[in-house]
XYZ file of C-alpha atoms in Angstrom:
565
model
C 68.278 72.714 114.550
C 66.871 72.259 111.074
C 69.136 72.956 108.134
C 66.360 74.561 106.113
C 67.309 78.044 107.289
C 69.888 80.152 105.477
C 73.556 79.489 106.198
C 74.908 81.974 108.709
C 78.375 83.498 109.076
C 79.741 85.379 112.066
C 82.147 88.224 111.324
C 84.388 89.754 113.989
C 85.611 93.232 113.056
C 88.733 94.839 114.415
C 88.376 98.187 116.179
C 88.142 101.182 113.846
C 85.946 102.202 110.926
C 88.557 101.085 108.398
C 87.995 97.509 109.541
C 84.229 97.653 109.963
C 83.232 99.221 106.627
C 84.706 96.658 104.192
C 83.496 93.834 106.434
C 79.991 95.289 106.216
C 80.262 95.405 102.424
C 81.333 91.754 102.341
C 78.378 90.760 104.530
C 76.061 92.738 102.274
C 77.294 90.793 99.235
C 76.852 87.448 100.970
C 73.288 88.361 101.875
C 72.305 89.933 98.560
C 73.956 87.564 96.107
C 74.111 84.255 97.978
C 71.219 84.171 100.434
C 73.332 84.128 103.592
C 72.517 85.678 106.919
C 75.279 87.237 108.987
C 76.158 88.744 112.337
C 78.824 91.457 112.443
C 80.442 91.771 115.868
C 82.188 95.050 116.666
C 84.174 96.310 119.645
C 82.779 99.161 121.717
C 86.248 100.038 122.997
C 88.159 102.451 120.745
C 85.220 102.714 118.372
C 83.619 106.106 117.926
C 81.486 105.575 114.807
C 82.031 108.167 112.116
C 79.158 109.519 110.097
C 79.787 106.999 107.314
C 80.499 104.110 109.720
C 77.134 104.572 111.422
C 75.182 105.083 108.202
C 76.669 102.004 106.535
C 75.774 99.747 109.468
C 72.291 101.251 109.581
C 71.804 100.556 105.868
C 72.592 96.829 106.066
C 69.778 94.477 105.032
C 67.644 92.840 107.712
C 69.480 89.544 107.181
C 72.701 91.155 108.474
C 72.584 91.961 112.171
C 75.170 93.644 114.366
C 76.314 93.130 117.941
C 78.796 95.178 119.965
C 81.098 93.682 122.573
C 81.178 95.680 125.822
C 84.019 98.111 126.351
C 87.038 96.802 128.235
C 89.363 98.780 130.530
C 92.478 100.220 128.908
C 93.537 102.739 131.545
C 96.542 100.609 132.480
C 98.099 101.090 129.038
C 100.709 103.836 128.647
C 99.455 107.072 127.145
C 101.811 106.612 124.192
C 100.812 102.998 123.457
C 100.633 102.340 119.726
C 97.289 102.023 118.006
C 98.017 98.364 117.274
C 98.756 97.687 120.951
C 95.418 99.190 121.896
C 93.585 97.234 119.211
C 95.117 93.878 120.079
C 94.599 94.492 123.791
C 90.939 95.302 123.211
C 90.503 92.057 121.287
C 92.314 89.940 123.886
C 90.427 91.398 126.835
C 87.164 91.035 124.983
C 87.548 87.285 124.428
C 85.415 86.219 127.441
C 82.517 88.349 126.196
C 83.073 87.065 122.673
C 83.006 83.462 123.892
C 79.598 84.016 125.500
C 78.214 85.754 122.407
C 79.481 83.065 120.026
C 78.090 80.311 122.227
C 74.688 81.995 122.233
C 74.720 82.404 118.440
C 75.580 78.733 117.989
C 72.922 77.742 120.519
C 70.289 79.754 118.658
C 71.285 78.836 115.118
C 72.930 75.444 115.539
C 74.336 73.981 112.332
C 73.309 77.064 110.349
C 76.504 78.761 111.586
C 78.946 77.651 108.899
C 81.934 79.966 109.388
C 83.600 82.435 111.723
C 85.478 85.191 109.897
C 87.850 87.292 111.964
C 89.693 90.466 111.105
C 93.487 90.147 111.007
C 93.673 91.744 114.476
C 91.270 89.149 115.890
C 92.921 85.832 115.010
C 93.436 85.065 118.694
C 89.692 84.349 118.762
C 90.127 81.264 116.563
C 90.250 78.762 119.464
C 86.867 80.024 120.670
C 85.273 79.255 117.314
C 87.068 75.918 117.067
C 85.814 74.919 120.519
C 82.271 75.497 119.262
C 82.903 73.506 116.092
C 82.750 76.555 113.800
C 85.564 76.669 111.214
C 87.583 79.897 111.506
C 88.731 82.047 108.587
C 90.526 85.351 108.312
C 88.675 88.056 106.433
C 91.812 89.921 105.430
C 90.883 93.488 104.587
C 94.246 94.516 103.180
C 96.298 92.983 100.377
C 98.195 89.755 99.845
C 101.576 91.441 100.260
C 100.697 92.214 103.866
C 99.190 88.757 104.363
C 102.400 87.199 103.065
C 104.430 89.330 105.465
C 102.254 88.294 108.406
C 102.586 84.623 107.533
C 106.365 85.001 107.315
C 106.672 87.215 110.404
C 107.321 84.477 113.004
C 110.087 83.108 110.769
C 111.538 86.583 110.172
C 111.461 87.247 113.899
C 113.576 84.182 114.565
C 115.929 84.640 111.617
C 116.886 88.293 112.189
C 118.049 90.372 115.125
C 118.326 93.842 113.611
C 115.457 96.230 113.080
C 113.809 95.509 109.746
C 114.535 99.018 108.479
C 118.240 98.119 108.779
C 118.072 95.022 106.566
C 120.855 95.145 103.995
C 118.842 93.428 101.267
C 115.233 93.902 100.162
C 112.716 91.472 101.584
C 111.564 89.174 98.793
C 108.275 87.512 99.626
C 106.870 84.980 97.135
C 105.246 86.760 94.206
C 105.530 90.191 95.846
C 107.344 93.339 94.829
C 110.692 93.502 96.711
C 110.410 95.611 99.858
C 113.121 97.750 101.374
C 113.382 97.247 105.098
C 112.184 100.812 105.710
C 108.999 100.113 103.722
C 107.960 97.089 105.782
C 104.932 97.319 108.068
C 105.390 100.291 110.379
C 104.047 98.393 113.401
C 106.988 95.982 113.497
C 109.797 98.489 112.974
C 110.640 98.674 116.691
C 111.287 95.308 118.333
C 111.397 96.905 121.787
C 107.844 98.228 121.501
C 105.159 95.964 123.024
C 103.250 96.163 119.731
C 105.963 94.101 118.043
C 105.564 91.045 120.279
C 101.782 91.321 120.040
C 101.938 91.333 116.235
C 104.263 88.314 116.124
C 101.952 86.419 118.463
C 98.917 87.387 116.380
C 100.690 86.169 113.245
C 101.226 82.734 114.795
C 97.456 82.240 114.838
C 97.117 82.831 111.090
C 98.034 79.272 110.119
C 95.087 77.995 112.164
C 92.708 79.546 109.642
C 90.840 77.283 107.242
C 91.318 79.916 104.579
C 91.923 83.584 103.868
C 89.167 85.662 102.289
C 91.060 88.682 100.961
C 89.989 92.147 99.821
C 92.017 92.115 96.628
C 91.650 90.922 93.034
C 93.644 89.145 90.384
C 94.484 92.179 88.271
C 95.949 93.976 91.269
C 98.075 91.117 92.625
C 98.230 88.450 89.936
C 101.779 87.284 90.691
C 101.158 87.154 94.433
C 97.948 85.170 93.977
C 99.830 82.708 91.775
C 102.527 82.346 94.442
C 99.922 81.649 97.123
C 98.287 79.036 94.913
C 101.627 77.306 94.440
C 102.178 77.260 98.204
C 98.650 75.906 98.706
C 99.377 73.097 96.256
C 102.416 72.228 98.369
C 100.318 72.211 101.534
C 102.154 75.170 103.048
C 99.183 77.520 103.459
C 95.414 77.256 103.631
C 93.526 78.395 100.514
C 93.270 82.065 99.579
C 90.078 83.547 98.141
C 90.699 86.947 96.474
C 87.137 88.302 96.403
C 87.645 92.091 96.260
C 87.438 94.917 95.811
C 84.962 95.756 98.564
C 83.854 99.301 97.770
C 80.467 100.569 98.812
C 78.337 102.017 96.016
C 77.840 105.764 95.713
C 75.037 107.129 97.856
C 72.559 109.725 96.628
C 71.974 110.752 100.234
C 75.605 111.744 100.745
C 75.611 113.657 97.469
C 72.594 115.662 98.589
C 73.977 116.477 102.034
C 77.652 117.381 101.787
C 78.700 120.817 100.629
C 82.005 119.697 99.112
C 80.128 117.817 96.389
C 78.193 120.936 95.474
C 81.517 122.789 95.308
C 82.866 120.111 92.969
C 79.832 120.587 90.737
C 81.176 124.053 89.888
C 84.668 122.849 88.914
C 85.862 121.751 85.433
C 86.190 118.063 84.637
C 89.333 116.409 85.996
C 90.650 119.656 87.451
C 90.615 118.956 91.210
C 93.283 117.233 93.290
C 91.558 115.499 96.190
C 93.744 115.453 99.328
C 92.865 113.129 102.190
C 94.897 111.044 104.630
C 92.007 108.882 105.768
C 89.889 109.049 108.876
C 92.905 108.399 111.088
C 95.948 109.916 109.382
C 97.453 113.031 110.965
C 100.268 115.282 109.786
C 102.560 117.274 112.029
C 101.981 120.993 112.435
C 105.060 121.684 110.305
C 103.998 119.235 107.582
C 100.499 120.714 107.522
C 101.971 124.143 106.814
C 104.258 122.776 104.080
C 101.400 120.900 102.421
C 99.237 124.027 102.484
C 101.990 126.102 100.901
C 102.582 123.453 98.245
C 98.917 123.217 97.318
C 98.708 126.989 97.105
C 101.770 127.107 94.848
C 100.913 124.186 92.555
C 98.383 126.138 90.503
C 95.703 123.440 90.519
C 92.332 123.216 92.199
C 92.196 121.101 95.332
C 89.784 119.675 97.882
C 91.561 118.978 101.169
C 90.003 116.954 104.012
C 91.938 118.017 107.098
C 92.531 116.241 110.376
C 93.811 117.900 113.519
C 97.657 118.084 113.354
C 99.671 115.838 115.637
C 103.447 116.068 115.965
C 104.266 112.620 117.392
C 101.785 109.961 116.299
C 100.489 110.111 112.721
C 97.910 107.414 113.517
C 96.457 109.096 116.617
C 93.128 109.985 115.000
C 92.559 106.425 113.794
C 90.910 105.401 117.057
C 90.171 108.973 118.140
C 92.982 108.886 120.699
C 94.254 112.353 119.833
C 91.861 114.066 122.212
C 91.035 116.816 119.719
C 87.688 115.664 118.380
C 85.958 118.920 119.338
C 88.527 121.262 117.811
C 88.608 122.706 114.327
C 91.628 121.516 112.315
C 91.161 124.399 109.861
C 92.450 126.734 112.560
C 95.938 125.346 111.871
C 96.001 126.552 108.267
C 98.507 129.330 107.502
C 97.135 132.797 108.075
C 95.206 134.033 105.059
C 95.319 130.637 103.304
C 91.565 130.339 102.779
C 91.325 133.872 101.423
C 94.228 133.403 99.002
C 92.892 130.086 97.666
C 89.215 131.028 97.579
C 87.593 129.717 94.408
C 90.544 127.407 93.733
C 90.656 125.296 96.870
C 88.267 124.050 99.517
C 89.280 122.744 102.946
C 86.857 120.443 104.763
C 87.304 119.471 108.426
C 87.623 115.796 109.405
C 85.418 113.955 106.902
C 84.028 113.930 103.366
C 82.053 111.267 101.447
C 85.145 109.855 99.767
C 83.535 107.360 97.399
C 81.278 110.072 95.999
C 84.175 112.539 95.791
C 86.427 110.144 93.881
C 83.649 109.338 91.424
C 82.890 113.002 90.790
C 83.720 114.109 87.252
C 85.722 117.111 88.576
C 88.294 115.001 90.460
C 91.432 114.221 88.474
C 93.863 113.053 91.152
C 94.093 111.795 94.719
C 96.858 112.661 97.197
C 96.438 109.796 99.633
C 97.948 108.050 102.644
C 97.501 104.771 100.700
C 95.306 103.024 103.207
C 93.979 99.923 101.485
C 90.344 101.011 101.582
C 91.258 104.354 100.024
C 93.447 102.618 97.460
C 90.623 100.363 96.308
C 88.211 103.296 96.227
C 90.646 105.126 93.932
C 90.939 102.022 91.743
C 87.159 101.702 91.606
C 86.929 105.324 90.426
C 89.918 105.135 88.053
C 91.719 108.042 89.769
C 95.563 108.243 89.788
C 97.327 108.970 93.047
C 100.136 110.721 94.820
C 101.271 108.140 97.372
C 101.989 109.737 100.751
C 102.036 106.892 103.323
C 101.923 107.606 107.047
C 101.656 104.420 109.147
C 100.645 100.723 109.264
C 101.208 98.951 105.921
C 100.817 102.143 103.897
C 104.446 102.329 102.727
C 104.119 98.770 101.427
C 100.976 99.815 99.566
C 102.762 102.852 98.151
C 105.554 100.677 96.773
C 103.033 98.364 95.139
C 101.040 101.238 93.633
C 104.047 103.144 92.318
C 106.482 100.403 91.330
C 104.227 97.539 90.296
C 100.882 99.167 89.547
C 102.202 102.368 87.985
C 99.099 104.319 89.017
C 100.779 106.451 91.680
C 103.584 108.995 91.932
C 105.617 109.558 95.091
C 107.243 112.715 96.486
C 110.949 112.009 96.172
C 111.895 113.543 99.521
C 109.318 111.674 101.574
C 109.712 108.092 100.427
C 110.912 106.802 103.770
C 108.277 108.699 105.745
C 110.961 110.005 108.125
C 111.141 113.679 107.231
C 109.013 116.583 106.148
C 108.025 116.889 102.490
C 108.702 120.518 101.637
C 106.223 122.753 99.854
C 108.318 122.858 96.693
C 108.165 119.074 96.355
C 104.437 119.088 97.098
C 103.900 121.557 94.260
C 106.104 119.564 91.877
C 104.404 116.213 92.439
C 100.916 117.775 92.376
C 101.616 119.466 89.033
C 103.109 116.277 87.626
C 100.100 114.184 88.588
C 97.540 116.673 87.313
C 99.264 117.869 84.131
C 102.591 116.087 83.541
C 103.584 113.120 81.390
C 104.070 110.854 84.405
C 100.633 111.847 85.606
C 99.188 111.054 82.202
C 100.754 107.585 82.336
C 99.472 107.039 85.885
C 95.981 108.100 84.780
C 96.085 105.543 81.968
C 97.158 102.838 84.444
C 94.398 103.854 86.859
C 91.780 103.691 84.117
C 93.036 100.283 83.020
C 92.987 99.004 86.608
C 89.460 100.340 87.055
C 88.305 98.198 84.137
C 90.107 95.121 85.458
C 88.559 95.608 88.904
C 85.082 95.887 87.399
C 85.652 92.766 85.293
C 86.769 90.851 88.402
C 83.284 91.287 89.853
C 81.342 90.239 86.763
C 79.548 86.901 86.727
C 82.554 85.058 85.276
C 85.171 87.322 86.846
C 87.905 85.889 89.090
C 86.698 87.617 92.270
C 83.114 86.495 91.707
C 84.352 82.950 91.061
C 86.529 82.987 94.194
C 83.579 84.120 96.282
C 81.419 81.413 94.718
C 84.046 78.817 95.671
C 84.062 79.714 99.352
C 80.278 80.203 99.395
C 79.744 76.745 97.900
C 82.106 75.291 100.480
C 80.098 76.878 103.284
C 76.807 75.810 101.747
C 78.156 72.282 101.477
C 78.859 72.364 105.208
C 75.428 73.774 106.009
C 73.351 71.553 108.233
C 75.988 69.760 110.244
C 79.208 69.187 108.349
C 80.331 72.658 109.287
C 80.097 71.691 112.926
C 82.592 68.884 112.684
C 86.119 69.246 113.974
C 88.651 70.780 111.632
C 90.388 67.461 110.938
C 87.211 66.114 109.335
C 86.919 69.257 107.253
C 90.420 68.648 106.000
C 89.430 65.126 104.998
C 86.548 66.542 103.012
C 88.764 69.142 101.350
C 91.423 66.821 100.019
C 91.658 63.140 99.138
C 93.365 60.839 101.564
C 96.369 59.492 99.766
C 97.104 55.795 99.593
C 99.063 54.778 102.635
C 101.097 51.924 101.196
C 104.762 52.538 101.930
C 103.931 56.054 103.033
C 106.506 57.980 105.084
C 105.678 57.888 108.786
C 106.142 60.522 111.471
C 105.968 60.118 115.248
C 104.824 63.266 117.065
C 105.209 63.555 120.846
C 102.935 66.162 122.429
C 103.275 67.929 125.726
C 100.408 67.483 128.201
C 97.435 69.789 127.819
C 94.866 70.576 125.152
C 96.793 73.648 124.022
C 99.565 71.323 122.839
C 97.496 68.339 121.711
C 94.987 70.176 119.515
C 97.471 71.889 117.137
C 99.595 68.729 116.928
C 96.518 66.733 115.936
C 95.692 69.352 113.324
C 99.242 69.213 111.952
C 99.122 65.430 111.700
C 95.759 65.620 109.950
C 97.165 68.012 107.350
C 100.145 65.756 106.718
C 97.809 62.849 106.068
C 95.252 64.755 104.018
C 97.606 66.748 101.821
C 100.859 64.809 101.644
C 100.131 61.119 102.185
C 102.207 60.974 105.363
C 101.114 58.568 108.106
C 101.642 59.591 111.697
C 101.435 58.474 115.297
C 100.482 61.103 117.852
C 101.910 60.212 121.259
C 100.237 61.781 124.298
C 100.662 61.654 128.066
C 97.942 60.145 130.255
C 98.983 62.423 133.138
C 97.275 65.817 133.218
C 94.920 64.777 130.447
C 91.196 65.300 130.649
C 88.384 63.844 128.537
C 88.110 67.013 126.443
C 91.549 66.264 125.004
C 90.202 63.152 123.305
C 87.842 64.984 120.949
C 90.390 66.055 118.309
C 92.175 62.711 118.608
C 88.981 60.739 118.085
C 88.331 62.390 114.732
C 91.746 62.026 113.138
C 91.766 60.722 109.554
C 92.919 57.261 108.498
C 96.683 57.058 108.588
C 96.973 58.939 111.877
C 97.004 56.773 114.991
C 97.223 57.664 118.671
C 99.392 56.170 121.410
C 99.129 57.107 125.082
C 102.007 56.920 127.545
C 100.819 55.340 130.788
C 101.182 56.987 134.169
């Protein structure tokens, strides 16, 4: 295959619109600004495209194509299986179809395929890309605090026995705001749940990545980025490329079509509190009633995007597993609520064009679940927040926004997410954000962060420079180098240190490629980054010719010895 064609990247999205949309924006930037072509692979299982999901994919340039993996059976999973269990199961069961699709893409495009970027829920696909000679990366669509937690998770799993919410001391990850145990990722708060083991296993694949392309920016996580760079310099982690924020531009089409924007046109500047818990966040019936009463009592205008209430699983709507897609969530409002708030509030069922809403001049605050996409959209619009996390990493995000960023307030009674926030507290925090001194300070922080985010994407901005770094790396691999085994890529990335009097390590592998390949990679990193020489000892028994490929490409300083039968 000739290398005269554009470099091509393959992106594997996790199930759910919240994973597809920012990945689509990243692909759009690669195509528009750097001349790349791309294929975005989605999962048919658990994906019911929302209005915005479908329109964004349809609006991608011709150089960005999409492919959907066939649905896989999930009827053997318990009815109460966590969202993360469903997502990871979909990815695992879809690997055979993914293997065939990747092989066909590589066959068609050859050396033009320079990188495979997987969502954080899809890292188990890395060996498939590696087998085809395509270097794998994680396109991490949340923040570096969560990435740091995932990288530390296997170690935490082995070092602790209690539930993380019961930790006596805050978790202090390098460069991150200290996290109370109760604020750590919701998915891993129950070790007995199958989702916990699946997440730990997924985290073990992270270190196989050649780098992390992250939807964040320096002004948002400066200390954490610095900590990652220090760990990279020590050879602990692969490089991190903070290239965010990924926020789609406002659409004139959405503005012309949705009635809530016309309603906002009639409201005074900065007067409306926008209330939305994302496409998947659900409140209980009781909490819905308390929120309604609090909004009614707060005395401020509001626009509330409602999901169908759900008493047990606040994430049930994320993958449309609630079974209520045809019902009207507005029917759960308190009797007479719409009449009493007419002219002051507007309730919208299920969905609103959030980017356009946040950028509307009438919106002065955002009561949010703190999903990372929503957080970055608020930053992009310069809108302060009330942080009301529900599930996933949202409590971690809330801590970062309130305690480090200063652009969010939190209801005092709901900080652990374990009980109902009463209407009185809703009214208090809404008033404070919209008209109080703390709200004024949060608005100033949000405006400042908006400017920093915009500067990050300018020609000389840190996010633009980080994207240029990874793009140049991929372009340098275009035409054949990108097809070489990962050990050769490591040699290209870092100088091979002089081997005179170098420390030497002997590594004995178990039989089988699954043991030999990562050991070879580890030895290559020792040689490339730390000047350590090594001997990899393998067994002749149970070995097949395919095992020799990673061993044949090891860098100088790493030798191989085979134990005879």
